[in-house]
């Protein structure tokens, strides 16, 4: 996300060094103030919430691990990495003892911790405009909900930490009686709190956040809450939330699909389909934003770019299933779907695609039938992958339209659902098949919707969770997945739906237990 007027230098000074002073040690570090010394005025309240947003761009969140946790376990890409963690994750055999599991865990609990501090302390600051205070609280609730939504989807029974630890018992939280449903209940509660406090946009608010459109708005909270209900199979509850986002008039489909994946800030900021995102830049500053406290030397790059790029780490590649699926239907003028060209890199001379990374296709040593990942990589330009500035989409409008269509179909209104599916297809210049889709049986419509979601959302962290909620992880459906991606040959139903809770965390915390994958 993009927040104007807040620099990394300011964040570094204000990132809340949350260790309070003791009687034995009362030395004040001006760069790491205790909560008692901080939270004195409106500026500090705003900076405290900005610090929560900062967690979005570290390795344990959207810089790399959160996309990989979803994409790697789906059937759209496979891993060829020399790093055993990535190949193990992608083939469902990573052990709980792998230390790299800590990266995701730590990143998300950093966000939870910063949100908890803001929620506890901002209400006690007198020098904050009342409406601004509500907006700040709403953002903190939204970001905590997002962190827990990710955590429980990936790890199941994670500990619910809802306040800053103030003693031994709260410092070692237990997850022994926590369930996925309990975490979802907290996520829903936080999102309801966020929706009641967030504005539709920041254009006309009165305060230091005026015009800062990258902050979480009401539509982001409504869309995420609708997604929670969708994942639960509660389509009736999801419907009005998606409808509210669509009917708000705040969002629209970008005219050009490829603009969704531009590193040009002007193009990115003009995109009407962005609802909530992690903001990365093309900075070449000296320190990489893998994690920890930010400073003025952070470059804020998207590490997913070298991870997926055939020109760099090349840790992942598209499956033949994805390649074939995305070539099934042609546009009205007989061309490949433009979303194919934004997602996959291949040699297509008839459509003018004969280069990769700024060079001739064959001069780079690629074969005529080779294909690679293009989305979120620098394949179109050949620019430095380690200063990649693609904003990573967390919630976008096309996904809301398709989730709304799914909810409509699941509640019996396939005709209305077909119209929203065709709306997404129109941007890709595909034939008008609305009437055909409207006449489909529920099973036929869901098969079509699955295809539409792949076309629109491939390699965006959605497919794995679609597979889970559509019951692909058992029986004949699992056999189908094995034909899509060999990595499913080592998937064990009932054990591998979640990744293990890091053993290092279990070793540190005597009250923490593992999950079915441990």
mmCIF file of C-alpha atoms in Angstrom, residues 147-301:
data_model
loop_
_atom_site.group_PDB
_atom_site.id
_atom_site.type_symbol
_atom_site.label_atom_id
_atom_site.label_comp_id
_atom_site.label_asym_id
_atom_site.label_seq_id
_atom_site.Cartn_x
_atom_site.Cartn_y
_atom_site.Cartn_z
ATOM 1 C CA UNK A 147 -2.815 -11.350 9.428
ATOM 2 C CA UNK A 148 -4.978 -13.892 11.238
ATOM 3 C CA UNK A 149 -6.863 -14.775 8.065
ATOM 4 C CA UNK A 150 -3.545 -15.713 6.464
ATOM 5 C CA UNK A 151 -2.211 -17.456 9.549
ATOM 6 C CA UNK A 152 -5.140 -19.788 10.108
ATOM 7 C CA UNK A 153 -5.534 -20.523 6.391
ATOM 8 C CA UNK A 154 -1.904 -21.639 6.260
ATOM 9 C CA UNK A 155 -1.371 -23.125 9.739
ATOM 10 C CA UNK A 156 -4.833 -23.883 11.182
ATOM 11 C CA UNK A 157 -4.799 -23.700 15.006
ATOM 12 C CA UNK A 158 -2.602 -20.670 15.603
ATOM 13 C CA UNK A 159 -2.529 -18.881 18.981
ATOM 14 C CA UNK A 160 -4.835 -15.882 19.231
ATOM 15 C CA UNK A 161 -2.761 -13.046 20.660
ATOM 16 C CA UNK A 162 -5.079 -10.078 21.101
ATOM 17 C CA UNK A 163 -3.117 -7.922 23.515
ATOM 18 C CA UNK A 164 0.467 -6.987 24.213
ATOM 19 C CA UNK A 165 2.007 -9.598 26.542
ATOM 20 C CA UNK A 166 2.329 -8.279 30.104
ATOM 21 C CA UNK A 167 3.584 -11.369 31.923
ATOM 22 C CA UNK A 168 4.836 -14.920 31.608
ATOM 23 C CA UNK A 169 1.402 -16.416 30.917
ATOM 24 C CA UNK A 170 0.527 -14.044 28.081
ATOM 25 C CA UNK A 171 4.091 -14.180 26.753
ATOM 26 C CA UNK A 172 3.634 -17.915 26.104
ATOM 27 C CA UNK A 173 0.170 -18.135 24.491
ATOM 28 C CA UNK A 174 -1.436 -21.521 24.029
ATOM 29 C CA UNK A 175 -3.136 -22.796 20.912
ATOM 30 C CA UNK A 176 -4.137 -26.155 22.398
ATOM 31 C CA UNK A 177 -7.868 -25.401 22.391
ATOM 32 C CA UNK A 178 -7.827 -22.967 19.458
ATOM 33 C CA UNK A 179 -9.635 -24.053 16.293
ATOM 34 C CA UNK A 180 -9.748 -22.710 12.757
ATOM 35 C CA UNK A 181 -13.351 -21.666 13.431
ATOM 36 C CA UNK A 182 -12.317 -19.674 16.494
ATOM 37 C CA UNK A 183 -9.712 -17.755 14.531
ATOM 38 C CA UNK A 184 -12.230 -17.050 11.769
ATOM 39 C CA UNK A 185 -14.661 -15.774 14.414
ATOM 40 C CA UNK A 186 -12.027 -13.294 15.593
ATOM 41 C CA UNK A 187 -11.254 -12.272 12.009
ATOM 42 C CA UNK A 188 -14.940 -11.602 11.399
ATOM 43 C CA UNK A 189 -15.231 -9.598 14.612
ATOM 44 C CA UNK A 190 -12.216 -7.474 13.685
ATOM 45 C CA UNK A 191 -13.548 -6.869 10.192
ATOM 46 C CA UNK A 192 -16.956 -5.814 11.495
ATOM 47 C CA UNK A 193 -15.141 -3.348 13.748
ATOM 48 C CA UNK A 194 -13.139 -2.131 10.772
ATOM 49 C CA UNK A 195 -16.178 -1.708 8.494
ATOM 50 C CA UNK A 196 -17.938 0.465 11.068
ATOM 51 C CA UNK A 197 -14.920 2.796 11.312
ATOM 52 C CA UNK A 198 -13.422 3.006 7.820
ATOM 53 C CA UNK A 199 -14.378 5.555 5.164
ATOM 54 C CA UNK A 200 -15.411 4.623 1.639
ATOM 55 C CA UNK A 201 -12.302 6.509 0.488
ATOM 56 C CA UNK A 202 -9.861 9.087 1.825
ATOM 57 C CA UNK A 203 -10.613 11.849 -0.660
ATOM 58 C CA UNK A 204 -12.718 14.010 1.619
ATOM 59 C CA UNK A 205 -11.658 13.052 5.133
ATOM 60 C CA UNK A 206 -10.392 15.792 7.401
ATOM 61 C CA UNK A 207 -6.992 14.921 8.805
ATOM 62 C CA UNK A 208 -3.424 14.045 7.985
ATOM 63 C CA UNK A 209 -4.633 10.980 6.050
ATOM 64 C CA UNK A 210 -6.570 13.072 3.546
ATOM 65 C CA UNK A 211 -5.912 11.861 -0.002
ATOM 66 C CA UNK A 212 -3.989 8.768 1.094
ATOM 67 C CA UNK A 213 -5.967 6.328 -1.017
ATOM 68 C CA UNK A 214 -3.677 3.374 -0.337
ATOM 69 C CA UNK A 215 -4.928 3.019 3.219
ATOM 70 C CA UNK A 216 -7.486 0.307 3.931
ATOM 71 C CA UNK A 217 -10.951 1.604 3.125
ATOM 72 C CA UNK A 218 -14.390 0.193 3.853
ATOM 73 C CA UNK A 219 -14.422 -1.759 0.578
ATOM 74 C CA UNK A 220 -11.284 -3.668 1.540
ATOM 75 C CA UNK A 221 -12.808 -4.768 4.857
ATOM 76 C CA UNK A 222 -16.119 -5.698 3.221
ATOM 77 C CA UNK A 223 -14.363 -7.711 0.503
ATOM 78 C CA UNK A 224 -12.208 -9.574 3.007
ATOM 79 C CA UNK A 225 -15.172 -10.346 5.251
ATOM 80 C CA UNK A 226 -17.075 -11.610 2.227
ATOM 81 C CA UNK A 227 -14.111 -13.835 1.411
ATOM 82 C CA UNK A 228 -14.131 -15.277 4.927
ATOM 83 C CA UNK A 229 -17.801 -16.208 4.568
ATOM 84 C CA UNK A 230 -17.130 -17.605 1.094
ATOM 85 C CA UNK A 231 -14.351 -19.821 2.447
ATOM 86 C CA UNK A 232 -16.753 -21.033 5.136
ATOM 87 C CA UNK A 233 -19.368 -21.867 2.507
ATOM 88 C CA UNK A 234 -21.729 -19.269 3.946
ATOM 89 C CA UNK A 235 -22.691 -17.739 0.618
ATOM 90 C CA UNK A 236 -25.791 -15.925 1.854
ATOM 91 C CA UNK A 237 -23.688 -13.892 4.302
ATOM 92 C CA UNK A 238 -21.053 -13.214 1.654
ATOM 93 C CA UNK A 239 -23.510 -11.824 -0.911
ATOM 94 C CA UNK A 240 -24.349 -8.431 0.647
ATOM 95 C CA UNK A 241 -20.701 -7.732 1.438
ATOM 96 C CA UNK A 242 -19.547 -8.275 -2.145
ATOM 97 C CA UNK A 243 -22.583 -6.359 -3.393
ATOM 98 C CA UNK A 244 -21.642 -3.403 -1.179
ATOM 99 C CA UNK A 245 -18.169 -3.265 -2.730
ATOM 100 C CA UNK A 246 -19.537 -3.488 -6.266
ATOM 101 C CA UNK A 247 -22.328 -0.963 -5.694
ATOM 102 C CA UNK A 248 -20.044 1.540 -3.950
ATOM 103 C CA UNK A 249 -18.889 2.908 -7.295
ATOM 104 C CA UNK A 250 -15.337 3.100 -5.952
ATOM 105 C CA UNK A 251 -13.842 0.379 -8.136
ATOM 106 C CA UNK A 252 -13.827 -0.772 -11.752
ATOM 107 C CA UNK A 253 -11.928 -3.124 -14.020
ATOM 108 C CA UNK A 254 -8.771 -1.607 -15.462
ATOM 109 C CA UNK A 255 -9.058 -1.206 -19.223
ATOM 110 C CA UNK A 256 -5.777 -3.033 -19.791
ATOM 111 C CA UNK A 257 -5.174 -6.206 -17.770
ATOM 112 C CA UNK A 258 -1.386 -5.903 -18.063
ATOM 113 C CA UNK A 259 -1.558 -2.543 -16.254
ATOM 114 C CA UNK A 260 -2.287 -4.500 -13.085
ATOM 115 C CA UNK A 261 1.322 -5.683 -13.168
ATOM 116 C CA UNK A 262 3.230 -2.541 -14.013
ATOM 117 C CA UNK A 263 6.161 -1.120 -12.098
ATOM 118 C CA UNK A 264 5.216 2.396 -13.211
ATOM 119 C CA UNK A 265 3.744 4.227 -10.184
ATOM 120 C CA UNK A 266 1.617 6.402 -12.440
ATOM 121 C CA UNK A 267 -0.006 3.377 -14.079
ATOM 122 C CA UNK A 268 -0.379 1.572 -10.754
ATOM 123 C CA UNK A 269 -1.953 4.530 -8.978
ATOM 124 C CA UNK A 270 -4.437 5.085 -11.806
ATOM 125 C CA UNK A 271 -5.685 1.505 -11.649
ATOM 126 C CA UNK A 272 -9.368 1.509 -10.589
ATOM 127 C CA UNK A 273 -9.323 -2.222 -9.799
ATOM 128 C CA UNK A 274 -6.967 -2.031 -6.820
ATOM 129 C CA UNK A 275 -8.785 -2.475 -3.513
ATOM 130 C CA UNK A 276 -5.897 -3.344 -1.205
ATOM 131 C CA UNK A 277 -2.282 -4.086 -1.981
ATOM 132 C CA UNK A 278 1.294 -4.182 -0.699
ATOM 133 C CA UNK A 279 3.280 -1.300 -2.146
ATOM 134 C CA UNK A 280 6.764 -2.019 -3.496
ATOM 135 C CA UNK A 281 9.109 0.386 -5.284
ATOM 136 C CA UNK A 282 11.959 0.322 -7.789
ATOM 137 C CA UNK A 283 14.348 1.866 -5.281
ATOM 138 C CA UNK A 284 17.967 0.726 -5.393
ATOM 139 C CA UNK A 285 18.804 1.651 -1.816
ATOM 140 C CA UNK A 286 21.495 -0.406 -0.140
ATOM 141 C CA UNK A 287 19.513 -2.574 2.314
ATOM 142 C CA UNK A 288 16.959 -5.200 1.318
ATOM 143 C CA UNK A 289 13.589 -5.187 3.071
ATOM 144 C CA UNK A 290 13.669 -8.825 4.187
ATOM 145 C CA UNK A 291 12.479 -7.912 7.666
ATOM 146 C CA UNK A 292 13.170 -6.121 10.924
ATOM 147 C CA UNK A 293 12.814 -2.424 11.516
ATOM 148 C CA UNK A 294 12.860 -0.257 8.376
ATOM 149 C CA UNK A 295 15.426 2.449 7.856
ATOM 150 C CA UNK A 296 16.263 5.108 5.291
ATOM 151 C CA UNK A 297 18.333 2.608 3.282
ATOM 152 C CA UNK A 298 15.507 0.116 2.640
ATOM 153 C CA UNK A 299 14.841 -0.497 -1.043
ATOM 154 C CA UNK A 300 11.303 -1.985 -0.661
ATOM 155 C CA UNK A 301 11.557 -4.467 -3.545
#
